CSV table of C-alpha atoms in Angstrom, one decimal:
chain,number,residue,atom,x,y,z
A,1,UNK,CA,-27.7,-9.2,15.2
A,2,UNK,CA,-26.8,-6.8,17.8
A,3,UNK,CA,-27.1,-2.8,17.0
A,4,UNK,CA,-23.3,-2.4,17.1
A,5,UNK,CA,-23.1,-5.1,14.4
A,6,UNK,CA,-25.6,-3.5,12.5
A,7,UNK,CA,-24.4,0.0,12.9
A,8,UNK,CA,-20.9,-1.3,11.3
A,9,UNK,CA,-22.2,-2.5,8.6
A,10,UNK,CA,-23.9,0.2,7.4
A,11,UNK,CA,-21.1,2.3,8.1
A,12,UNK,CA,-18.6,-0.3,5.7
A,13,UNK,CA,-21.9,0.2,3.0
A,14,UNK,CA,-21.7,3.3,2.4
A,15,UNK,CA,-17.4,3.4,2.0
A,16,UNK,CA,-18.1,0.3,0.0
A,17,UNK,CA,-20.3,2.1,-2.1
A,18,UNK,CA,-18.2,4.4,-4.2
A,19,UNK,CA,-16.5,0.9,-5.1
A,20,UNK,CA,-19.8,-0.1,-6.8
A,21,UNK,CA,-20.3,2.2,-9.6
A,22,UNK,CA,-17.3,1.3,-11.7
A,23,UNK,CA,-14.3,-0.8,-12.2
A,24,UNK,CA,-11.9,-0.9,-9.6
A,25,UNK,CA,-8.7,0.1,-12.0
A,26,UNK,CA,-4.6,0.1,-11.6
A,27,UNK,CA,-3.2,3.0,-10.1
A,28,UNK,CA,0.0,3.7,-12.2
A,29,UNK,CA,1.9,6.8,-12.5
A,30,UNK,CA,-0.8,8.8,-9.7
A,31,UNK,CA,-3.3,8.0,-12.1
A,32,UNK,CA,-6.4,5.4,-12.1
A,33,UNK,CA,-6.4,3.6,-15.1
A,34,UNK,CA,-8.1,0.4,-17.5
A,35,UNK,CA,-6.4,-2.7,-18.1
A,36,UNK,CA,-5.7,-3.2,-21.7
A,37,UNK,CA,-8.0,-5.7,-22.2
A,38,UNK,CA,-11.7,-5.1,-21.2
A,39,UNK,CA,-11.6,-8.2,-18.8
A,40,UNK,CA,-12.6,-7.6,-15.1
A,41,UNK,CA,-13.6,-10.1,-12.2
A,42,UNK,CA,-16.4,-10.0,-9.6
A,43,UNK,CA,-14.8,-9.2,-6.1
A,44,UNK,CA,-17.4,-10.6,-3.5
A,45,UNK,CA,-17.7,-10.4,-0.2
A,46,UNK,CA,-16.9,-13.8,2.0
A,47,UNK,CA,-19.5,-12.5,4.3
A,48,UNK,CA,-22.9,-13.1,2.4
A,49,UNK,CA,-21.0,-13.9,-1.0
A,50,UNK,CA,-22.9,-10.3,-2.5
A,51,UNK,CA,-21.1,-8.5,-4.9
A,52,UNK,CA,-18.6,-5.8,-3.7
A,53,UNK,CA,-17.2,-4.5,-6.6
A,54,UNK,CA,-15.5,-5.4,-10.4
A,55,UNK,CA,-12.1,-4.8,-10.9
A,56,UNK,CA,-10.0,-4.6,-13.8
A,57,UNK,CA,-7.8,-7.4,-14.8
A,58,UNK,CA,-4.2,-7.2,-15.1
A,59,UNK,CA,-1.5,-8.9,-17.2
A,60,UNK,CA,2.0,-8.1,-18.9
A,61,UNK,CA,1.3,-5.1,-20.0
A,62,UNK,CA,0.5,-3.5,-16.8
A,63,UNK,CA,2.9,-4.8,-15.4
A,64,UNK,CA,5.3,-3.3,-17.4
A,65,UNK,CA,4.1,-0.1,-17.7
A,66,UNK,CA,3.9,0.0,-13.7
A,67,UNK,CA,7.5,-0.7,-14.0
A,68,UNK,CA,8.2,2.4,-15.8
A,69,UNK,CA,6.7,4.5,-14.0
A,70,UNK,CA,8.2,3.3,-10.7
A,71,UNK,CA,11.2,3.0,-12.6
A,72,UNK,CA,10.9,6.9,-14.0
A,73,UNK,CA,9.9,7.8,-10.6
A,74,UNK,CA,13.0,6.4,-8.8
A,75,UNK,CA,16.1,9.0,-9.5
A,76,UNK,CA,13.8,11.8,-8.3
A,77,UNK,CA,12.7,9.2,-5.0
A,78,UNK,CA,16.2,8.4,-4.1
A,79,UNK,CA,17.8,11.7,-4.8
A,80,UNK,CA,14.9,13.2,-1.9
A,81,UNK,CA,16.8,14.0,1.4
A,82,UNK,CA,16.2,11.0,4.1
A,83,UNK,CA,14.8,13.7,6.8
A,84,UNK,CA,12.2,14.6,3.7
A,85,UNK,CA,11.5,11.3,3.2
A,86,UNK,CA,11.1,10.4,6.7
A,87,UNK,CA,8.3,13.5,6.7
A,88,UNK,CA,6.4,12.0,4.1
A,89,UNK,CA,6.1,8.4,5.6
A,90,UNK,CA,5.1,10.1,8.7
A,91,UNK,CA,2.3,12.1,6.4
A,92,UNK,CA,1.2,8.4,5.3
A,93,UNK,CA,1.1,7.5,8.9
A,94,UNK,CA,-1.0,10.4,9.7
A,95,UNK,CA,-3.3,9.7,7.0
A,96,UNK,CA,-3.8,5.9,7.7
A,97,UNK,CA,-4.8,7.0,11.4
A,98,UNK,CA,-7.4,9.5,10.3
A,99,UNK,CA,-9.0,6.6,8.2
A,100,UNK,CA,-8.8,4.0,10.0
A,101,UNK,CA,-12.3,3.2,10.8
A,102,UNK,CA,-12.8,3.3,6.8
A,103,UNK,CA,-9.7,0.9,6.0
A,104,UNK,CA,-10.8,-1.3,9.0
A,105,UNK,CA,-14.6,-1.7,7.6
A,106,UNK,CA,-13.7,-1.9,4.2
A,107,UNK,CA,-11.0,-4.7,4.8
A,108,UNK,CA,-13.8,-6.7,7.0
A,109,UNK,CA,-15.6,-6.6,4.2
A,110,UNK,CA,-13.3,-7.1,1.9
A,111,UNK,CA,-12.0,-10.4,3.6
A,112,UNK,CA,-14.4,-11.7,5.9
A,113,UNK,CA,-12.0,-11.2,8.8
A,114,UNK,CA,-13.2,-9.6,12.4
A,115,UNK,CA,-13.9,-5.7,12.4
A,116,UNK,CA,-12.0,-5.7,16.0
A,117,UNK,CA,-9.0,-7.5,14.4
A,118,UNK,CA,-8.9,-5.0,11.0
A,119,UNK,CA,-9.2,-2.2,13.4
A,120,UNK,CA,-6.2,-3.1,15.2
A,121,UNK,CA,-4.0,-4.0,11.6
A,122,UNK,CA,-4.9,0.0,10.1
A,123,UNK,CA,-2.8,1.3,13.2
A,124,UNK,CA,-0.1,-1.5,12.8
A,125,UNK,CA,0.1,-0.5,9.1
A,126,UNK,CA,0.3,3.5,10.7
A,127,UNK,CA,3.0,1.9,12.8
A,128,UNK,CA,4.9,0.4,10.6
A,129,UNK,CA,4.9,3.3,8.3
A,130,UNK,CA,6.0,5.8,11.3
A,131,UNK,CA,9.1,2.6,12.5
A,132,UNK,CA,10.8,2.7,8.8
A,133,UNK,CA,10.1,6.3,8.8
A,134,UNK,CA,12.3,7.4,11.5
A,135,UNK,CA,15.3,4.7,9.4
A,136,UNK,CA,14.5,6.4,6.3
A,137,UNK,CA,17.7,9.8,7.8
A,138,UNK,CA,20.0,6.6,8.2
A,139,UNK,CA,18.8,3.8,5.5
A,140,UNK,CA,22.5,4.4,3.9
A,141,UNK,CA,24.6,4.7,6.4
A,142,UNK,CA,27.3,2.0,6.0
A,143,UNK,CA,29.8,0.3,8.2
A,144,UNK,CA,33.4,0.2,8.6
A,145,UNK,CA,34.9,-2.7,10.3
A,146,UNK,CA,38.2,-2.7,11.3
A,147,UNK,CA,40.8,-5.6,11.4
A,148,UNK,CA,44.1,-6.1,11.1
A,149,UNK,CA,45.8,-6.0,7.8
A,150,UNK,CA,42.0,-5.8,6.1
A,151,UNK,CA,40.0,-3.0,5.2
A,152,UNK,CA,35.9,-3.2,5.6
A,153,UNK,CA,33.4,-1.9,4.7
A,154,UNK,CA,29.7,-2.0,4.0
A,155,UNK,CA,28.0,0.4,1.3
A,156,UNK,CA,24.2,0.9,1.3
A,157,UNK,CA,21.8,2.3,-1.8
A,158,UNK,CA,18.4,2.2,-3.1
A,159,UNK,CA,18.9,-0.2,-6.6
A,160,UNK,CA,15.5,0.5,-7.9
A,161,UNK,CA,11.9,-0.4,-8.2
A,162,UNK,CA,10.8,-3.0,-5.5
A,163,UNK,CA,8.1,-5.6,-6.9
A,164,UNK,CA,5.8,-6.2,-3.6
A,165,UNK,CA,3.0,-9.2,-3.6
A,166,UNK,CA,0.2,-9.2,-1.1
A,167,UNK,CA,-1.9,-12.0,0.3
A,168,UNK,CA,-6.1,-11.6,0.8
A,169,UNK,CA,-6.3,-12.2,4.2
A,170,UNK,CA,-4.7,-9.1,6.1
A,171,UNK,CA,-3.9,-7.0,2.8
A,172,UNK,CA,-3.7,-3.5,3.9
A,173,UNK,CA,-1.1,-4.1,7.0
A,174,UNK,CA,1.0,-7.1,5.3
A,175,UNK,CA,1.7,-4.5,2.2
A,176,UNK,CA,2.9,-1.8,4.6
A,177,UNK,CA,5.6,-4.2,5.9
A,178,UNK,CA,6.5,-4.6,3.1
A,179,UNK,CA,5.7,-1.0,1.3
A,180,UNK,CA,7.1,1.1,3.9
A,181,UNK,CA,10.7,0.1,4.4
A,182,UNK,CA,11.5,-0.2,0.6
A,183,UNK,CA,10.0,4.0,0.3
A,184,UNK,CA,12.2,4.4,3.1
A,185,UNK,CA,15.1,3.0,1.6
A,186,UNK,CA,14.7,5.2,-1.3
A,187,UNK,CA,12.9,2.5,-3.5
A,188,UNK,CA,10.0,2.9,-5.5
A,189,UNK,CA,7.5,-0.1,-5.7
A,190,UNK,CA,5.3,-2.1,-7.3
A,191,UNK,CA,2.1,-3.6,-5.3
A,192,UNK,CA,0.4,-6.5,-6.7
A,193,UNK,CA,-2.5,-7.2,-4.0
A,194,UNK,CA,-4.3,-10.2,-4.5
A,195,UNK,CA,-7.6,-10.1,-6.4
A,196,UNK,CA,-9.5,-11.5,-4.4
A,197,UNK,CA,-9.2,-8.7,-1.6
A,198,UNK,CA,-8.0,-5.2,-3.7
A,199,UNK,CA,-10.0,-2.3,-2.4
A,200,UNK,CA,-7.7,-1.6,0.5
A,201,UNK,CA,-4.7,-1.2,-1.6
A,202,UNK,CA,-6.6,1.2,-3.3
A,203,UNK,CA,-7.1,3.1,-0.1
A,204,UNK,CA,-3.2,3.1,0.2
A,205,UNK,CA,-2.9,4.5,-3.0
A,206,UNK,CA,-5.1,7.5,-2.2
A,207,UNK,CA,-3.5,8.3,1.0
A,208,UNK,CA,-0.3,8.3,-0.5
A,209,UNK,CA,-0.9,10.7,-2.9
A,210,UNK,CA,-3.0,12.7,-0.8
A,211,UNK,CA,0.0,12.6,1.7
A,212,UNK,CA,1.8,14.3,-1.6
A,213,UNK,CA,4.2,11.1,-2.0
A,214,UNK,CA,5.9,11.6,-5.6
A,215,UNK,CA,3.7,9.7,-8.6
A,216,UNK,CA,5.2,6.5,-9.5
């Protein structure tokens, strides 16, 4: 093993290690919490196969009390101005570049994929928070279309909570495809990562409410 590999890995140790000395739980409503029941898998790493982390299992009853939240949360979200909306996405952005070293290590580890590869997908996901951002002043502009005899028109509006569902193998970019444009919109969502790779989604969550993005 060369020193640069070796210096990477002990940098993803020690963001890994917070992860270690409890349950990873479901962020709903800006808080952390339990699943109902007191079941929780072991998340390991496809590197060695050691033990990252245990995180909390989910079911029905999360889901449906992430729903509320999101769905509590989503008059306030869509009545918020598209130039204040567009700040806040931008804050995200801001906060995904200042951390991307830790997402990037903490996804290689998480996944198994290439540190140079994960390093490049935390700036994508900064990216594609900053492209639906600047959308975010003009998500409802509509359309009219004139023709003769007809009148056209096109109407845009945020219906409600979006339910998003991520994949293990590039989770923290693929859920700001996805993440980004429905906030932008003015939806609130619901992020289901896969279990098998959850501790970057966690990271999102974080940075979202450190970048002061409503609860919910």
């Amino acid at each position: 093993m060369n020193d640069k590999y070796l210096e990477n890995e002990t940098k993803a140790r020690q963001y890994l290690a917070r992860f270690s000395e409890e349950i990873l739980g479901h962020v709903i409503g800006g808080e952390t919490v339990p699943g109902k029941s007191s079941a929780s898998m072991e998340n390991r790493t496809p590197i060695d196969g050691t033990v990252l982390n245990s995180t909390a299992m989910g079911g029905a009853a999360e889901i449906d009390k992430a729903v509320t939240a999101a769905t509590g949360a989503f008059t306030d979200w869509r009545d918020i101005s598209g130039a204040a909306r567009r700040q806040l996405l931008h804050n995200i952005a801001d906060a995904i570049e200042a951390r991307a070293e830790e997402i990037s290590l903490v996804e290689s580890m998480d996944t198994g994929q290439a540190i140079r590869y994960m390093g490049k997908a935390a700036i994508r996901g900064a990216e594609n928070f900053r492209f639906f951002a600047d959308r975010a002043p003009s998500a409802r502009d509509g359309h009219h279309l004139p023709a003769v005899g007809q009148l056209n028109y096109t109407q845009r509006q945020p219906l409600g909570p979006v339910g998003v569902i991520t994949p293990w193998n590039t989770p923290f970019m693929l859920s700001t495809w996805k993440i980004a444009p429905a906030l932008a919109a003015g939806c609130t969502v619901v992020h289901k990562p896969a279990e098998w790779s959850p501790l970057t989604a966690t990271l999102l969550a974080e940075i979202a409410h450190e970048a002061r993005l409503p609860a919910g």
